[in-house]
């Protein structure tokens, strides 16, 4: 049962991921990207990462996608006629990405057999356990992340502001 | 019970590799800067998925914390990147990256 769910979610993620880059209209690309994020969120749920499932839906499918849609509509990019690379460049891109995938798969084939997975003890993906690890083991990175957010926020406002000179 | 008990971890590695390659393909394939941003998000998500899979595999919460930090960086990157994109659109009138060739010698 789980394996069929895995194959379904993987198929959905890969198909909509491909549609993101093949779709000509940027609005459709964003909507396909939302489907990809939901499929990956489903994978998180299968892997018992319930907290990350919620965060994925809220941050990616919610906040980041709204930001993308907002910018696309603000810039009025929803026209079908948009610039495309010439065919030689497209061919080279497909070859390059295909070779990268080939290297990944070849590296995977070269690995020795992995040991059996650890027996799961309790739910490490719940917010109770993740919070303990986050605020004990990773307290300094957590605080640094807040600084990063502040810097990004100030930077985005600075960049987005119209010059009043 | 976690899915990692029944699904071999190799399948997760393969799925992540395919999703990452799709992201690389998108960056190379398209000229619209917004689609390139989306492809970068796709690559980040492929890495996140693999981190969660191995976190579940080794029963170690640190992997999921790292996914949390990757999401933080991705959110900051999107905010700054889209601000830059709006500024580029204001100055050049398009989001075509081939217009931005001033650094070419």
PDB file of C-alpha atoms in Angstrom:
ATOM      1  CA  UNK A   1       0.000   0.000   0.000  1.00  0.00           C
ATOM      2  CA  UNK A   2       2.716   2.468   1.036  1.00  0.00           C
ATOM      3  CA  UNK A   3       4.777   1.679  -2.036  1.00  0.00           C
ATOM      4  CA  UNK A   4       1.875   2.514  -4.369  1.00  0.00           C
ATOM      5  CA  UNK A   5       1.405   5.825  -2.550  1.00  0.00           C
ATOM      6  CA  UNK A   6       5.132   6.469  -2.920  1.00  0.00           C
ATOM      7  CA  UNK A   7       5.049   5.788  -6.665  1.00  0.00           C
ATOM      8  CA  UNK A   8       1.948   7.942  -7.130  1.00  0.00           C
ATOM      9  CA  UNK A   9       3.456  10.915  -5.253  1.00  0.00           C
ATOM     10  CA  UNK A  10       6.802  10.523  -7.054  1.00  0.00           C
ATOM     11  CA  UNK A  11       5.077  10.400 -10.445  1.00  0.00           C
ATOM     12  CA  UNK A  12       3.060  13.493  -9.555  1.00  0.00           C
ATOM     13  CA  UNK A  13       6.150  15.375  -8.349  1.00  0.00           C
ATOM     14  CA  UNK A  14       8.256  14.540 -11.406  1.00  0.00           C
ATOM     15  CA  UNK A  15       5.468  15.191 -13.925  1.00  0.00           C
ATOM     16  CA  UNK A  16       4.480  18.562 -12.479  1.00  0.00           C
ATOM     17  CA  UNK A  17       8.164  19.428 -12.021  1.00  0.00           C
ATOM     18  CA  UNK A  18       8.662  18.873 -15.737  1.00  0.00           C
ATOM     19  CA  UNK A  19       5.542  20.883 -16.525  1.00  0.00           C
ATOM     20  CA  UNK A  20       6.953  23.809 -14.503  1.00  0.00           C
ATOM     21  CA  UNK A  21       9.809  24.224 -16.951  1.00  0.00           C
ATOM     22  CA  UNK A  22       7.905  23.229 -20.118  1.00  0.00           C
ATOM     23  CA  UNK A  23       4.857  25.431 -19.575  1.00  0.00           C
ATOM     24  CA  UNK A  24       4.999  28.693 -21.516  1.00  0.00           C
ATOM     25  CA  UNK A  25       2.706  30.738 -19.279  1.00  0.00           C
ATOM     26  CA  UNK A  26       4.466  31.675 -15.966  1.00  0.00           C
ATOM     27  CA  UNK A  27       1.157  31.547 -14.052  1.00  0.00           C
ATOM     28  CA  UNK A  28       0.686  27.890 -15.037  1.00  0.00           C
ATOM     29  CA  UNK A  29       4.275  27.207 -14.038  1.00  0.00           C
ATOM     30  CA  UNK A  30       3.575  28.510 -10.532  1.00  0.00           C
ATOM     31  CA  UNK A  31       0.442  26.356 -10.243  1.00  0.00           C
ATOM     32  CA  UNK A  32       2.371  23.234 -11.326  1.00  0.00           C
ATOM     33  CA  UNK A  33       5.062  24.134  -8.785  1.00  0.00           C
ATOM     34  CA  UNK A  34       2.367  24.171  -6.083  1.00  0.00           C
ATOM     35  CA  UNK A  35       1.388  20.619  -7.128  1.00  0.00           C
ATOM     36  CA  UNK A  36       5.040  19.562  -6.860  1.00  0.00           C
ATOM     37  CA  UNK A  37       5.299  21.046  -3.379  1.00  0.00           C
ATOM     38  CA  UNK A  38       2.129  19.270  -2.287  1.00  0.00           C
ATOM     39  CA  UNK A  39       3.490  15.965  -3.599  1.00  0.00           C
ATOM     40  CA  UNK A  40       6.725  16.501  -1.659  1.00  0.00           C
ATOM     41  CA  UNK A  41       4.652  17.386   1.427  1.00  0.00           C
ATOM     42  CA  UNK A  42       2.901  14.032   0.956  1.00  0.00           C
ATOM     43  CA  UNK A  43       6.309  12.357   0.964  1.00  0.00           C
ATOM     44  CA  UNK A  44       7.102  14.093   4.265  1.00  0.00           C
ATOM     45  CA  UNK A  45       3.894  12.714   5.726  1.00  0.00           C
ATOM     46  CA  UNK A  46       4.830   9.203   4.553  1.00  0.00           C
ATOM     47  CA  UNK A  47       8.224   9.636   6.219  1.00  0.00           C
ATOM     48  CA  UNK A  48       6.635  10.586   9.578  1.00  0.00           C
ATOM     49  CA  UNK A  49       7.832  14.196   9.389  1.00  0.00           C
ATOM     50  CA  UNK A  50       4.526  15.743  10.402  1.00  0.00           C
ATOM     51  CA  UNK A  51       5.944  19.101  11.474  1.00  0.00           C
ATOM     52  CA  UNK A  52       7.803  19.562   8.185  1.00  0.00           C
ATOM     53  CA  UNK A  53       4.622  18.583   6.327  1.00  0.00           C
ATOM     54  CA  UNK A  54       2.807  21.497   7.948  1.00  0.00           C
ATOM     55  CA  UNK A  55       5.720  23.869   7.409  1.00  0.00           C
ATOM     56  CA  UNK A  56       6.064  22.819   3.755  1.00  0.00           C
ATOM     57  CA  UNK A  57       2.393  23.566   3.093  1.00  0.00           C
ATOM     58  CA  UNK A  58       2.494  26.879   4.932  1.00  0.00           C
ATOM     59  CA  UNK A  59       5.860  28.240   3.793  1.00  0.00           C
ATOM     60  CA  UNK A  60       6.206  26.849   0.271  1.00  0.00           C
ATOM     61  CA  UNK A  61       2.683  26.257  -1.001  1.00  0.00           C
ATOM     62  CA  UNK A  62       1.457  29.272   0.957  1.00  0.00           C
ATOM     63  CA  UNK A  63       3.899  32.117   1.377  1.00  0.00           C
ATOM     64  CA  UNK A  64       6.493  31.586  -1.359  1.00  0.00           C
ATOM     65  CA  UNK A  65       3.951  30.725  -4.059  1.00  0.00           C
ATOM     66  CA  UNK A  66       1.799  33.749  -3.214  1.00  0.00           C
ATOM     67  CA  UNK A  67       4.941  35.886  -3.502  1.00  0.00           C
ATOM     68  CA  UNK A  68       5.670  34.380  -6.936  1.00  0.00           C
ATOM     69  CA  UNK A  69       2.109  34.859  -8.162  1.00  0.00           C
ATOM     70  CA  UNK A  70       2.041  38.390  -6.804  1.00  0.00           C
ATOM     71  CA  UNK A  71       5.242  39.350  -8.636  1.00  0.00           C
ATOM     72  CA  UNK A  72       4.110  37.712 -11.904  1.00  0.00           C
ATOM     73  CA  UNK A  73       0.826  39.583 -11.823  1.00  0.00           C
ATOM     74  CA  UNK A  74       2.561  42.809 -10.746  1.00  0.00           C
ATOM     75  CA  UNK A  75       4.951  42.594 -13.696  1.00  0.00           C
ATOM     76  CA  UNK A  76       2.140  41.563 -16.065  1.00  0.00           C
ATOM     77  CA  UNK A  77       4.079  38.548 -17.328  1.00  0.00           C
ATOM     78  CA  UNK A  78       1.054  36.387 -18.063  1.00  0.00           C
ATOM     79  CA  UNK A  79       1.414  36.594 -21.819  1.00  0.00           C
ATOM     80  CA  UNK A  80       2.043  33.570 -23.960  1.00  0.00           C
ATOM     81  CA  UNK A  81       4.662  35.211 -26.154  1.00  0.00           C
ATOM     82  CA  UNK A  82       7.769  35.215 -24.035  1.00  0.00           C
ATOM     83  CA  UNK A  83      11.411  34.859 -25.053  1.00  0.00           C
ATOM     84  CA  UNK A  84      12.789  31.379 -25.619  1.00  0.00           C
ATOM     85  CA  UNK A  85      16.286  30.141 -26.145  1.00  0.00           C
ATOM     86  CA  UNK A  86      17.134  28.903 -29.619  1.00  0.00           C
ATOM     87  CA  UNK A  87      16.985  25.195 -30.331  1.00  0.00           C
ATOM     88  CA  UNK A  88      20.736  24.571 -30.126  1.00  0.00           C
ATOM     89  CA  UNK A  89      20.845  26.027 -26.613  1.00  0.00           C
ATOM     90  CA  UNK A  90      17.798  23.971 -25.590  1.00  0.00           C
ATOM     91  CA  UNK A  91      19.424  20.804 -26.928  1.00  0.00           C
ATOM     92  CA  UNK A  92      22.648  21.586 -25.048  1.00  0.00           C
ATOM     93  CA  UNK A  93      20.639  22.204 -21.858  1.00  0.00           C
ATOM     94  CA  UNK A  94      18.848  18.852 -22.161  1.00  0.00           C
ATOM     95  CA  UNK A  95      22.152  17.054 -22.794  1.00  0.00           C
ATOM     96  CA  UNK A  96      23.829  18.757 -19.820  1.00  0.00           C
ATOM     97  CA  UNK A  97      20.991  17.990 -17.399  1.00  0.00           C
ATOM     98  CA  UNK A  98      20.740  14.417 -18.726  1.00  0.00           C
ATOM     99  CA  UNK A  99      24.450  13.879 -18.155  1.00  0.00           C
ATOM    100  CA  UNK A 100      24.101  15.214 -14.591  1.00  0.00           C
ATOM    101  CA  UNK A 101      21.301  12.738 -13.941  1.00  0.00           C
ATOM    102  CA  UNK A 102      23.447   9.983 -15.471  1.00  0.00           C
ATOM    103  CA  UNK A 103      26.283  10.828 -13.052  1.00  0.00           C
ATOM    104  CA  UNK A 104      23.866  10.720 -10.086  1.00  0.00           C
ATOM    105  CA  UNK A 105      22.438   7.352 -11.125  1.00  0.00           C
ATOM    106  CA  UNK A 106      25.906   5.923 -11.844  1.00  0.00           C
ATOM    107  CA  UNK A 107      27.124   7.066  -8.414  1.00  0.00           C
ATOM    108  CA  UNK A 108      24.088   5.417  -6.848  1.00  0.00           C
ATOM    109  CA  UNK A 109      24.763   2.151  -8.700  1.00  0.00           C
ATOM    110  CA  UNK A 110      28.373   2.201  -7.479  1.00  0.00           C
ATOM    111  CA  UNK A 111      27.463   2.299  -3.795  1.00  0.00           C
ATOM    112  CA  UNK A 112      27.523  -0.823  -1.682  1.00  0.00           C
ATOM    113  CA  UNK A 113      24.361  -2.125  -0.077  1.00  0.00           C
ATOM    114  CA  UNK A 114      23.121   0.184   2.676  1.00  0.00           C
ATOM    115  CA  UNK A 115      22.372  -1.320   6.084  1.00  0.00           C
ATOM    116  CA  UNK A 116      18.779  -1.836   7.116  1.00  0.00           C
ATOM    117  CA  UNK A 117      17.035   1.284   8.452  1.00  0.00           C
ATOM    118  CA  UNK A 118      17.055   1.981  12.174  1.00  0.00           C
ATOM    119  CA  UNK A 119      14.046   0.814  14.104  1.00  0.00           C
ATOM    120  CA  UNK A 120      11.958   3.928  14.692  1.00  0.00           C
ATOM    121  CA  UNK A 121      11.717   4.950  18.346  1.00  0.00           C
ATOM    122  CA  UNK A 122       8.812   7.344  18.869  1.00  0.00           C
ATOM    123  CA  UNK A 123       7.969  10.168  16.530  1.00  0.00           C
ATOM    124  CA  UNK A 124      11.005  12.333  15.885  1.00  0.00           C
ATOM    125  CA  UNK A 125       9.027  14.366  13.347  1.00  0.00           C
ATOM    126  CA  UNK A 126       6.619  15.792  15.916  1.00  0.00           C
ATOM    127  CA  UNK A 127       7.048  19.395  16.981  1.00  0.00           C
ATOM    128  CA  UNK A 128       7.703  18.352  20.601  1.00  0.00           C
ATOM    129  CA  UNK A 129      10.846  16.388  19.732  1.00  0.00           C
ATOM    130  CA  UNK A 130      12.042  18.712  16.956  1.00  0.00           C
ATOM    131  CA  UNK A 131      11.661  21.701  19.250  1.00  0.00           C
ATOM    132  CA  UNK A 132      13.881  20.084  21.866  1.00  0.00           C
ATOM    133  CA  UNK A 133      16.625  19.462  19.328  1.00  0.00           C
ATOM    134  CA  UNK A 134      16.224  22.893  17.726  1.00  0.00           C
ATOM    135  CA  UNK A 135      16.448  24.870  20.970  1.00  0.00           C
ATOM    136  CA  UNK A 136      19.173  22.781  22.623  1.00  0.00           C
ATOM    137  CA  UNK A 137      21.521  21.536  19.916  1.00  0.00           C
ATOM    138  CA  UNK A 138      20.886  24.183  17.233  1.00  0.00           C
ATOM    139  CA  UNK A 139      20.206  27.317  19.269  1.00  0.00           C
ATOM    140  CA  UNK A 140      22.988  29.436  17.732  1.00  0.00           C
ATOM    141  CA  UNK A 141      22.036  28.615  14.088  1.00  0.00           C
ATOM    142  CA  UNK A 142      18.410  29.371  14.987  1.00  0.00           C
ATOM    143  CA  UNK A 143      19.308  32.835  16.283  1.00  0.00           C
ATOM    144  CA  UNK A 144      21.581  33.437  13.282  1.00  0.00           C
ATOM    145  CA  UNK A 145      18.659  32.543  11.004  1.00  0.00           C
ATOM    146  CA  UNK A 146      16.622  35.317  12.607  1.00  0.00           C
ATOM    147  CA  UNK A 147      19.434  37.761  11.779  1.00  0.00           C
ATOM    148  CA  UNK A 148      19.442  36.459   8.203  1.00  0.00           C
ATOM    149  CA  UNK A 149      15.697  37.047   7.977  1.00  0.00           C
ATOM    150  CA  UNK A 150      16.075  40.593   9.278  1.00  0.00           C
ATOM    151  CA  UNK A 151      18.833  41.318   6.756  1.00  0.00           C
ATOM    152  CA  UNK A 152      16.766  39.805   3.916  1.00  0.00           C
ATOM    153  CA  UNK A 153      13.720  41.845   4.920  1.00  0.00           C
ATOM    154  CA  UNK A 154      15.652  45.110   5.051  1.00  0.00           C
ATOM    155  CA  UNK A 155      17.384  44.241   1.763  1.00  0.00           C
ATOM    156  CA  UNK A 156      14.110  43.436   0.001  1.00  0.00           C
ATOM    157  CA  UNK A 157      12.537  46.710   1.152  1.00  0.00           C
ATOM    158  CA  UNK A 158      15.636  48.657   0.104  1.00  0.00           C
ATOM    159  CA  UNK A 159      15.679  47.024  -3.340  1.00  0.00           C
ATOM    160  CA  UNK A 160      11.967  47.337  -3.920  1.00  0.00           C
ATOM    161  CA  UNK A 161      11.830  51.001  -2.950  1.00  0.00           C
ATOM    162  CA  UNK A 162      11.501  53.428  -5.823  1.00  0.00           C
ATOM    163  CA  UNK A 163      14.296  55.989  -6.121  1.00  0.00           C
ATOM    164  CA  UNK A 164      12.994  59.351  -4.960  1.00  0.00           C
ATOM    165  CA  UNK A 165      15.887  61.410  -6.233  1.00  0.00           C
TER     166      UNK A 165
ATOM    167  CA  UNK B   1       5.453   3.419  11.346  1.00  0.00           C
ATOM    168  CA  UNK B   2       7.523   5.279   8.803  1.00  0.00           C
ATOM    169  CA  UNK B   3       7.541   4.575   5.072  1.00  0.00           C
ATOM    170  CA  UNK B   4      11.308   4.131   5.162  1.00  0.00           C
ATOM    171  CA  UNK B   5      10.753   0.669   6.736  1.00  0.00           C
ATOM    172  CA  UNK B   6       9.056  -0.598   3.590  1.00  0.00           C
ATOM    173  CA  UNK B   7      10.505   1.595   0.809  1.00  0.00           C
ATOM    174  CA  UNK B   8      14.234   1.204   0.023  1.00  0.00           C
ATOM    175  CA  UNK B   9      16.172   4.435   0.541  1.00  0.00           C
ATOM    176  CA  UNK B  10      17.651   4.052  -2.964  1.00  0.00           C
ATOM    177  CA  UNK B  11      14.272   5.003  -4.414  1.00  0.00           C
ATOM    178  CA  UNK B  12      14.320   8.244  -2.449  1.00  0.00           C
ATOM    179  CA  UNK B  13      17.849   8.998  -3.684  1.00  0.00           C
ATOM    180  CA  UNK B  14      16.700   8.344  -7.265  1.00  0.00           C
ATOM    181  CA  UNK B  15      13.627  10.559  -6.888  1.00  0.00           C
ATOM    182  CA  UNK B  16      15.707  13.387  -5.433  1.00  0.00           C
ATOM    183  CA  UNK B  17      18.283  13.055  -8.220  1.00  0.00           C
ATOM    184  CA  UNK B  18      15.538  13.278 -10.863  1.00  0.00           C
ATOM    185  CA  UNK B  19      13.921  16.314  -9.217  1.00  0.00           C
ATOM    186  CA  UNK B  20      17.304  18.028  -8.847  1.00  0.00           C
ATOM    187  CA  UNK B  21      18.114  17.353 -12.514  1.00  0.00           C
ATOM    188  CA  UNK B  22      14.760  18.825 -13.533  1.00  0.00           C
ATOM    189  CA  UNK B  23      15.708  21.947 -11.572  1.00  0.00           C
ATOM    190  CA  UNK B  24      19.096  22.143 -13.325  1.00  0.00           C
ATOM    191  CA  UNK B  25      17.353  21.651 -16.671  1.00  0.00           C
ATOM    192  CA  UNK B  26      14.993  24.505 -15.882  1.00  0.00           C
ATOM    193  CA  UNK B  27      17.850  26.862 -15.048  1.00  0.00           C
ATOM    194  CA  UNK B  28      19.617  26.033 -18.324  1.00  0.00           C
ATOM    195  CA  UNK B  29      16.490  25.762 -20.473  1.00  0.00           C
ATOM    196  CA  UNK B  30      14.550  28.965 -19.814  1.00  0.00           C
ATOM    197  CA  UNK B  31      15.310  32.656 -20.286  1.00  0.00           C
ATOM    198  CA  UNK B  32      12.606  33.994 -17.991  1.00  0.00           C
ATOM    199  CA  UNK B  33      14.221  34.845 -14.639  1.00  0.00           C
ATOM    200  CA  UNK B  34      11.071  33.934 -12.670  1.00  0.00           C
ATOM    201  CA  UNK B  35      11.060  30.381 -14.054  1.00  0.00           C
ATOM    202  CA  UNK B  36      14.757  30.135 -13.164  1.00  0.00           C
ATOM    203  CA  UNK B  37      13.876  31.071  -9.572  1.00  0.00           C
ATOM    204  CA  UNK B  38      11.220  28.362  -9.514  1.00  0.00           C
ATOM    205  CA  UNK B  39      13.767  25.827 -10.758  1.00  0.00           C
ATOM    206  CA  UNK B  40      16.108  26.800  -7.919  1.00  0.00           C
ATOM    207  CA  UNK B  41      13.223  26.197  -5.491  1.00  0.00           C
ATOM    208  CA  UNK B  42      12.718  22.792  -7.084  1.00  0.00           C
ATOM    209  CA  UNK B  43      16.395  21.929  -6.499  1.00  0.00           C
ATOM    210  CA  UNK B  44      16.179  23.031  -2.858  1.00  0.00           C
ATOM    211  CA  UNK B  45      13.105  20.841  -2.410  1.00  0.00           C
ATOM    212  CA  UNK B  46      14.872  17.823  -3.895  1.00  0.00           C
ATOM    213  CA  UNK B  47      17.645  18.239  -1.323  1.00  0.00           C
ATOM    214  CA  UNK B  48      15.082  18.712   1.470  1.00  0.00           C
ATOM    215  CA  UNK B  49      13.325  15.486   0.515  1.00  0.00           C
ATOM    216  CA  UNK B  50      16.579  13.528   0.672  1.00  0.00           C
ATOM    217  CA  UNK B  51      17.475  15.079   4.049  1.00  0.00           C
ATOM    218  CA  UNK B  52      14.097  14.033   5.464  1.00  0.00           C
ATOM    219  CA  UNK B  53      14.428  10.534   3.999  1.00  0.00           C
ATOM    220  CA  UNK B  54      17.840  10.012   5.628  1.00  0.00           C
ATOM    221  CA  UNK B  55      16.670  11.616   8.854  1.00  0.00           C
ATOM    222  CA  UNK B  56      13.928   9.003   8.965  1.00  0.00           C
ATOM    223  CA  UNK B  57      16.374   6.288   7.897  1.00  0.00           C
ATOM    224  CA  UNK B  58      18.878   6.948  10.713  1.00  0.00           C
ATOM    225  CA  UNK B  59      16.186   8.013  13.171  1.00  0.00           C
ATOM    226  CA  UNK B  60      18.010  11.313  13.726  1.00  0.00           C
ATOM    227  CA  UNK B  61      16.121  14.580  14.147  1.00  0.00           C
ATOM    228  CA  UNK B  62      19.096  16.720  13.024  1.00  0.00           C
ATOM    229  CA  UNK B  63      18.249  16.123   9.363  1.00  0.00           C
ATOM    230  CA  UNK B  64      14.774  17.591   9.790  1.00  0.00           C
ATOM    231  CA  UNK B  65      16.235  20.624  11.594  1.00  0.00           C
ATOM    232  CA  UNK B  66      18.485  21.149   8.589  1.00  0.00           C
ATOM    233  CA  UNK B  67      15.453  21.064   6.294  1.00  0.00           C
ATOM    234  CA  UNK B  68      13.969  23.751   8.509  1.00  0.00           C
ATOM    235  CA  UNK B  69      17.073  25.922   7.996  1.00  0.00           C
ATOM    236  CA  UNK B  70      17.054  25.307   4.245  1.00  0.00           C
ATOM    237  CA  UNK B  71      13.458  26.546   4.181  1.00  0.00           C
ATOM    238  CA  UNK B  72      14.548  29.687   6.081  1.00  0.00           C
ATOM    239  CA  UNK B  73      17.287  30.351   3.540  1.00  0.00           C
ATOM    240  CA  UNK B  74      14.895  29.665   0.639  1.00  0.00           C
ATOM    241  CA  UNK B  75      12.335  32.143   1.988  1.00  0.00           C
ATOM    242  CA  UNK B  76      14.990  34.838   2.426  1.00  0.00           C
ATOM    243  CA  UNK B  77      16.394  34.101  -1.037  1.00  0.00           C
ATOM    244  CA  UNK B  78      12.977  34.386  -2.689  1.00  0.00           C
ATOM    245  CA  UNK B  79      12.218  37.685  -0.945  1.00  0.00           C
ATOM    246  CA  UNK B  80      15.508  39.296  -1.999  1.00  0.00           C
ATOM    247  CA  UNK B  81      15.532  37.663  -5.436  1.00  0.00           C
ATOM    248  CA  UNK B  82      12.035  38.806  -6.340  1.00  0.00           C
ATOM    249  CA  UNK B  83      12.865  42.329  -5.143  1.00  0.00           C
ATOM    250  CA  UNK B  84      15.889  42.308  -7.473  1.00  0.00           C
ATOM    251  CA  UNK B  85      13.650  40.967 -10.253  1.00  0.00           C
ATOM    252  CA  UNK B  86      11.113  43.775  -9.802  1.00  0.00           C
ATOM    253  CA  UNK B  87      13.971  46.279  -9.965  1.00  0.00           C
ATOM    254  CA  UNK B  88      15.356  44.663 -13.144  1.00  0.00           C
ATOM    255  CA  UNK B  89      11.891  44.796 -14.711  1.00  0.00           C
ATOM    256  CA  UNK B  90      11.603  48.468 -13.812  1.00  0.00           C
ATOM    257  CA  UNK B  91      14.943  49.243 -15.469  1.00  0.00           C
ATOM    258  CA  UNK B  92      14.864  47.019 -18.566  1.00  0.00           C
ATOM    259  CA  UNK B  93      11.143  46.374 -19.119  1.00  0.00           C
ATOM    260  CA  UNK B  94      11.489  42.566 -19.186  1.00  0.00           C
ATOM    261  CA  UNK B  95      12.637  39.608 -17.066  1.00  0.00           C
ATOM    262  CA  UNK B  96      14.655  38.101 -19.895  1.00  0.00           C
ATOM    263  CA  UNK B  97      18.097  37.194 -18.526  1.00  0.00           C
ATOM    264  CA  UNK B  98      19.713  37.510 -21.964  1.00  0.00           C
ATOM    265  CA  UNK B  99      19.103  41.279 -21.792  1.00  0.00           C
ATOM    266  CA  UNK B 100      21.433  41.427 -18.795  1.00  0.00           C
ATOM    267  CA  UNK B 101      24.704  41.001 -20.687  1.00  0.00           C
ATOM    268  CA  UNK B 102      26.481  44.209 -19.623  1.00  0.00           C
ATOM    269  CA  UNK B 103      29.189  42.211 -17.826  1.00  0.00           C
ATOM    270  CA  UNK B 104      30.092  40.427 -21.056  1.00  0.00           C
ATOM    271  CA  UNK B 105      33.478  41.728 -22.270  1.00  0.00           C
TER     272      UNK B 105
END
